[in-house]
Tab-separated table of C-alpha atoms in Angstrom:
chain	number	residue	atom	x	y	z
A	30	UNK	CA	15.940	-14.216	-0.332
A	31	UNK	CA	16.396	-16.810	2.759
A	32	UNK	CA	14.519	-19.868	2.043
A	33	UNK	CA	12.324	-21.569	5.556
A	34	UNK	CA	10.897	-24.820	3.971
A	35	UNK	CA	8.649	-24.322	0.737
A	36	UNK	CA	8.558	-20.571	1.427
A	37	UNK	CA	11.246	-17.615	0.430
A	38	UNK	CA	11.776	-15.226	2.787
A	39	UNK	CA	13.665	-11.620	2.407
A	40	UNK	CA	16.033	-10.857	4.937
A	41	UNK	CA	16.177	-7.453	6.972
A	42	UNK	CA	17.827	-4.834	4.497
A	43	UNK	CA	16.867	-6.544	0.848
A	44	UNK	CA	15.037	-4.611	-0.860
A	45	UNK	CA	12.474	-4.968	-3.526
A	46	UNK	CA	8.986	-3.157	-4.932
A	47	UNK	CA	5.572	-2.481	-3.138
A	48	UNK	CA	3.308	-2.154	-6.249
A	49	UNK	CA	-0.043	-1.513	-7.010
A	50	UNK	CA	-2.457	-2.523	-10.092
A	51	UNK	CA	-3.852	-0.113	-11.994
A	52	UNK	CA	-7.907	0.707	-12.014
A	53	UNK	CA	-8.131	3.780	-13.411
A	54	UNK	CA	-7.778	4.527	-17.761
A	55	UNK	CA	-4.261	4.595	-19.046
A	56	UNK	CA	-3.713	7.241	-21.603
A	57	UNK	CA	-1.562	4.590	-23.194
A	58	UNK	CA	-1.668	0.568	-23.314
A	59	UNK	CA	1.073	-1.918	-21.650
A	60	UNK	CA	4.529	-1.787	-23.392
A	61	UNK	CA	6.055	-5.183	-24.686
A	62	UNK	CA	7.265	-6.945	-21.525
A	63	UNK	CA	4.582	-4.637	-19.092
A	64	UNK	CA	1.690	-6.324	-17.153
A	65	UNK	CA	-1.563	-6.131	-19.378
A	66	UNK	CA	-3.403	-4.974	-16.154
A	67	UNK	CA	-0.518	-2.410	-15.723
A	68	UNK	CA	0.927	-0.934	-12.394
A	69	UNK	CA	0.250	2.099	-11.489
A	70	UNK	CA	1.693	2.587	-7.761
A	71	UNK	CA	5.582	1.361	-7.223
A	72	UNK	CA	7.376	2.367	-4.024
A	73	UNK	CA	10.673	0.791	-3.412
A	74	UNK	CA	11.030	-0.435	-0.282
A	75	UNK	CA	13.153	-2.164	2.637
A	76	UNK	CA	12.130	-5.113	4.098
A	77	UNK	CA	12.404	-4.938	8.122
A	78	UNK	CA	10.840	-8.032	8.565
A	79	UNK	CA	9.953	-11.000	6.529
A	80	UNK	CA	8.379	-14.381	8.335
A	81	UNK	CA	5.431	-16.879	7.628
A	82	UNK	CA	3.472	-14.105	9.590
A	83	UNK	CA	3.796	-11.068	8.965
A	84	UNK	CA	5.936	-8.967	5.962
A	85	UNK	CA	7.326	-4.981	7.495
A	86	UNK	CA	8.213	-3.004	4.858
A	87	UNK	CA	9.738	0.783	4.751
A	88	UNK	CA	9.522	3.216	2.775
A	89	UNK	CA	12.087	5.806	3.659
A	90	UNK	CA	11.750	9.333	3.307
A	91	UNK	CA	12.257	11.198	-0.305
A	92	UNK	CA	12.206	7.457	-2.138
A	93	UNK	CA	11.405	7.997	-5.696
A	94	UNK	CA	7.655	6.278	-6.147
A	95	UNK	CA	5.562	6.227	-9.363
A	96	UNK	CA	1.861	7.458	-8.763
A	97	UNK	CA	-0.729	7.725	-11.022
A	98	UNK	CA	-2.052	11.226	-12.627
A	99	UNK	CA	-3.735	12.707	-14.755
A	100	UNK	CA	-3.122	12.661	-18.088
A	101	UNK	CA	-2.155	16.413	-18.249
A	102	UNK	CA	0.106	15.308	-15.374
A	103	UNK	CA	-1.831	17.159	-12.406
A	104	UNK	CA	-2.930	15.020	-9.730
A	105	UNK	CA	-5.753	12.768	-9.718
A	106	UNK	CA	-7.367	14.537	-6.940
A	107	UNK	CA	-7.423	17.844	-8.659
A	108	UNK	CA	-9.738	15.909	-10.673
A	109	UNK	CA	-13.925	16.216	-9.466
A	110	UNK	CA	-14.869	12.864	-7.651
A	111	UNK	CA	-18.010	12.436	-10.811
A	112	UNK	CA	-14.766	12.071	-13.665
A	113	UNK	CA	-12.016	10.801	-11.229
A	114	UNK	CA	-12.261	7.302	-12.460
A	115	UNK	CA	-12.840	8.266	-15.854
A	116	UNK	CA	-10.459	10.721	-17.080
A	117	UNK	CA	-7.579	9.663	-18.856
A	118	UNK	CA	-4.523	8.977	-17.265
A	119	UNK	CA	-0.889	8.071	-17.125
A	120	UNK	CA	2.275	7.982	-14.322
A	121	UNK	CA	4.802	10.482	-12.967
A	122	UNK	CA	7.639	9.597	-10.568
A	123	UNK	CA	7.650	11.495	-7.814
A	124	UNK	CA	9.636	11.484	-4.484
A	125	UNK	CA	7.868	10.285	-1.241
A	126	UNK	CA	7.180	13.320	0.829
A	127	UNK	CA	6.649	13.900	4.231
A	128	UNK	CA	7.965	11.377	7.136
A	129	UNK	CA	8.909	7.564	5.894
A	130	UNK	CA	5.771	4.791	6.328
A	131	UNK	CA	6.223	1.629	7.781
A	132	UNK	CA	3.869	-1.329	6.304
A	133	UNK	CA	2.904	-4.280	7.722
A	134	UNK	CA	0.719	-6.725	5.557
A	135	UNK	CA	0.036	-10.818	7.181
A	136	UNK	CA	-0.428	-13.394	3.669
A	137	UNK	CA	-3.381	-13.724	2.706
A	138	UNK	CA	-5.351	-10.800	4.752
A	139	UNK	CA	-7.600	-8.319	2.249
A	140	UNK	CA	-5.791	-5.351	3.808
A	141	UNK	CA	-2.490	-3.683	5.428
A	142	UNK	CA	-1.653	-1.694	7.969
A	143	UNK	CA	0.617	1.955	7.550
A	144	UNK	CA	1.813	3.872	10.451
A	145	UNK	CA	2.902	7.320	10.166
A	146	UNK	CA	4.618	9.521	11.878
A	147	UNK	CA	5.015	13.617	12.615
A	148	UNK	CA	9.050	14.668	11.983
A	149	UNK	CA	10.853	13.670	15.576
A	150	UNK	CA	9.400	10.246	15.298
A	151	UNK	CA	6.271	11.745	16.707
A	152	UNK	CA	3.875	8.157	16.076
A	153	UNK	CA	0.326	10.061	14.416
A	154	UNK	CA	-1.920	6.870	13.450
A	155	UNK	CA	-2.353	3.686	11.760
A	156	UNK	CA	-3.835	3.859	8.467
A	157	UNK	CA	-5.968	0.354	7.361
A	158	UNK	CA	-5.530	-0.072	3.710
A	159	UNK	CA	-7.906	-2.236	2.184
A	160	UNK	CA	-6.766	-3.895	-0.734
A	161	UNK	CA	-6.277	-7.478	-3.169
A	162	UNK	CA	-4.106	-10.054	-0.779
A	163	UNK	CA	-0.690	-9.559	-1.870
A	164	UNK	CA	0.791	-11.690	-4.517
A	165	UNK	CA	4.279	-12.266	-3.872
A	166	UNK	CA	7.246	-12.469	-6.502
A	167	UNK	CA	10.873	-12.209	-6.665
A	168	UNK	CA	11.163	-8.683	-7.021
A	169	UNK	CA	8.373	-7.183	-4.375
A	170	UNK	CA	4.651	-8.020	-4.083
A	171	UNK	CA	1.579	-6.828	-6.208
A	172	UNK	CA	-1.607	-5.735	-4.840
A	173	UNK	CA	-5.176	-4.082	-6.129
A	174	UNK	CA	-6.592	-1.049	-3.888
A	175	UNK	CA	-9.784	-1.419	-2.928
A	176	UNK	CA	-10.533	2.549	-2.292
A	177	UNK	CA	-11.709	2.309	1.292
A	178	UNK	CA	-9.791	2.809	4.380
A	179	UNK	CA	-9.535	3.292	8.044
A	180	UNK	CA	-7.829	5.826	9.851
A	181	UNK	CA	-6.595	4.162	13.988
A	182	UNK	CA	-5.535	6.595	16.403
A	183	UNK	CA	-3.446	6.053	19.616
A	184	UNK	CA	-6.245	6.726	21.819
A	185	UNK	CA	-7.709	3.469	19.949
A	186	UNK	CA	-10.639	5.766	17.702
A	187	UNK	CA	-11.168	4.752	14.224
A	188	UNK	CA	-13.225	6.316	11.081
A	189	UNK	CA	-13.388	4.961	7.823
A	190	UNK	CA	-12.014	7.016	4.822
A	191	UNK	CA	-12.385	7.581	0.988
A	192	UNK	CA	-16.035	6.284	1.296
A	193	UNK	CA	-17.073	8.733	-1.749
A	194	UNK	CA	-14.081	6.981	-3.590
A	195	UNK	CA	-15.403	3.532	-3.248
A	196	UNK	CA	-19.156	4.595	-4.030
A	197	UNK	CA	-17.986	6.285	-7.093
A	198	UNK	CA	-15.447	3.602	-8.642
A	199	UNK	CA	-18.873	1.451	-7.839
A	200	UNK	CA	-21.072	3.734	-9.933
A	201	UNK	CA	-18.004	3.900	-12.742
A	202	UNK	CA	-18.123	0.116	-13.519
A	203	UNK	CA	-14.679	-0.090	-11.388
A	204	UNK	CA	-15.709	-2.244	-8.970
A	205	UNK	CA	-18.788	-4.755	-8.843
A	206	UNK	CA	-21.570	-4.925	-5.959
A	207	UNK	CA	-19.964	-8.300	-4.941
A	208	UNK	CA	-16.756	-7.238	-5.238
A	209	UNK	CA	-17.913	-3.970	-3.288
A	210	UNK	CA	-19.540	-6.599	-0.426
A	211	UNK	CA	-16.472	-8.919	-0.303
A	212	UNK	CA	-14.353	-4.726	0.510
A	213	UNK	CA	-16.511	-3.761	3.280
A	214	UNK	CA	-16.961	-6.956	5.036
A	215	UNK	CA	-13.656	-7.076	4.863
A	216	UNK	CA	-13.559	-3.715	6.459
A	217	UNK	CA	-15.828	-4.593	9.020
A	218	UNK	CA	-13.095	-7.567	9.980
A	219	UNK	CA	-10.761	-5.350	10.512
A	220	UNK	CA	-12.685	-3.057	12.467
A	221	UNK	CA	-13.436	-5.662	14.777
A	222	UNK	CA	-9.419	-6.539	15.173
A	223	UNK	CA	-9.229	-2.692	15.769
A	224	UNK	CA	-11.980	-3.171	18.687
A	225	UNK	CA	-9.747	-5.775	19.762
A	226	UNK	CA	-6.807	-4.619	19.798
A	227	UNK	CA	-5.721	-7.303	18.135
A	228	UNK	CA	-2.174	-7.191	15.794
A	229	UNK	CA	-0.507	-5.440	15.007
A	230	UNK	CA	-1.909	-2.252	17.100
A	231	UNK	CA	-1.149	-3.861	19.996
A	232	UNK	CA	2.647	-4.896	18.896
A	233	UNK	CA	4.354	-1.903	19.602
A	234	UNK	CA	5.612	-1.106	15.656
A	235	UNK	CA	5.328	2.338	16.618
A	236	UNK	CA	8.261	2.393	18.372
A	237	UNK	CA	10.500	0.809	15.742
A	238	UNK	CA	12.974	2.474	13.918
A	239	UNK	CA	15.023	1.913	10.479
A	240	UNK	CA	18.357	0.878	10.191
A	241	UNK	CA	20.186	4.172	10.263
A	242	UNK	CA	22.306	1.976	7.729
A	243	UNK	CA	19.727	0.999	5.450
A	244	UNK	CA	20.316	2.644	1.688
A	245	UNK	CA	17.250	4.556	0.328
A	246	UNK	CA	16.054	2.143	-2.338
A	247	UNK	CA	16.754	3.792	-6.383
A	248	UNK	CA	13.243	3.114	-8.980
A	249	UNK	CA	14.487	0.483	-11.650
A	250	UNK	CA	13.518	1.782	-14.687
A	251	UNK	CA	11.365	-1.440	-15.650
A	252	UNK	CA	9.274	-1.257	-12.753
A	253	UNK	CA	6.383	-2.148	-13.969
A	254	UNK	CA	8.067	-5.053	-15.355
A	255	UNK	CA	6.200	-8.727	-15.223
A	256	UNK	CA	6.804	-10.976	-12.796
A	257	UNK	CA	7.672	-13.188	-15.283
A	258	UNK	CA	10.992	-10.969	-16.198
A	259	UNK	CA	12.224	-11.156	-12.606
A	260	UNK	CA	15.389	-13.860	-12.490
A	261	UNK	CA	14.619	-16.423	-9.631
């Protein structure tokens, strides 16, 4: 990490872990050395960009993430949305399919932006993901999904997403009604940047590319590690 005054900095190429706090039941509790609220989602990622503005981060094509499932290993989507949030669960790794994402996430803002793209580099949309401000550490940054999202297109359209998801980790106990109000007003901010135009939709990320030199990042196998355990 570069240092710029009182704050670190990665430099293009480092590259650390995009994780995720866990919201859903664990079929089994933290390990010794594991975050008591344990992770969930890891992605190893590159950074592309790293400033007092704004953090880029990719994640390249067949990367080796952990995602939650359930606890007979199928996805949590084969699940019905009434015992999605309920039903026991644990973690698989599994390899990032499809085209790579780049993220973009400014401190402090309750959300980040994805783009994605169709094989050929074909750009397909920005994807909004609301979620915790990042908390940053020496290994990555740690976040808490807040189940609703928006969907941008290039012709500057929106609609939100995963709006059965939020009202049912609401009904589960997941997620409080002011936690719930703090989500979608936050939602609504970003809508209005969206109406805007505002950054980073109007930056032109979607024609950046990765270093064709950039290594895909390997999983550590403590990757749910604390903080705490990183070395400075």
């Amino acid at each position: 990490m570069a240092g710029t005054g009182d704050i670190e900095h990665w430099a293009p190429g480092d590259q650390i872990l995009w994780r995720y706090r866990g919201i859903g039941p664990l079929r089994h509790g933290p390990a010794p050395g594991r975050t008591p609220n344990p992770v969930h989602i890891c992605r190893p990622v590159t950074v592309a960009q790293d400033t007092d503005e704004l953090l880029a981060v990719w994640v390249a094509p067949g990367t080796e993430c952990v995602k939650p499932v359930l606890a007979n290993g199928t996805d949590v989507h084969a699940e019905p949305l009434a015992t999605r949030y309920t039903a026991p669960r644990t973690t698989a790794r599994s390899p990032w399919l499809g085209s790579g994402v780049l993220k973009l996430a400014r401190p402090g803002e309750p959300w980040s932006v994805w783009l994605f793209w169709e094989h050929g580099w074909q750009f397909r949309s920005w994807y909004v993901n609301l979620e915790e401000p990042r908390t940053r550490w020496a290994g990555g940054i740690d976040s808490e999904d807040h189940f609703l999202d928006i969907s941008v297109y290039p012709d500057r359209s929106w609609l939100w997403r995963d709006e059965d998801e939020f009202a049912q980790a609401q009904r589960v106990g997941l997620m409080s009604s002011a936690t719930a109000r703090r989500v979608r007003a936050a939602g609504r901010a970003a809508v209005g940047v969206i109406r805007e135009w505002g950054a980073p939709f109007r930056d032109g990320w979607e024609d950046w590319r990765p270093d064709p030199h950039w290594r895909v990042p390997a999983l550590p196998d403590d990757w749910d590690r604390t903080p705490s355990a990183m070395p400075s």
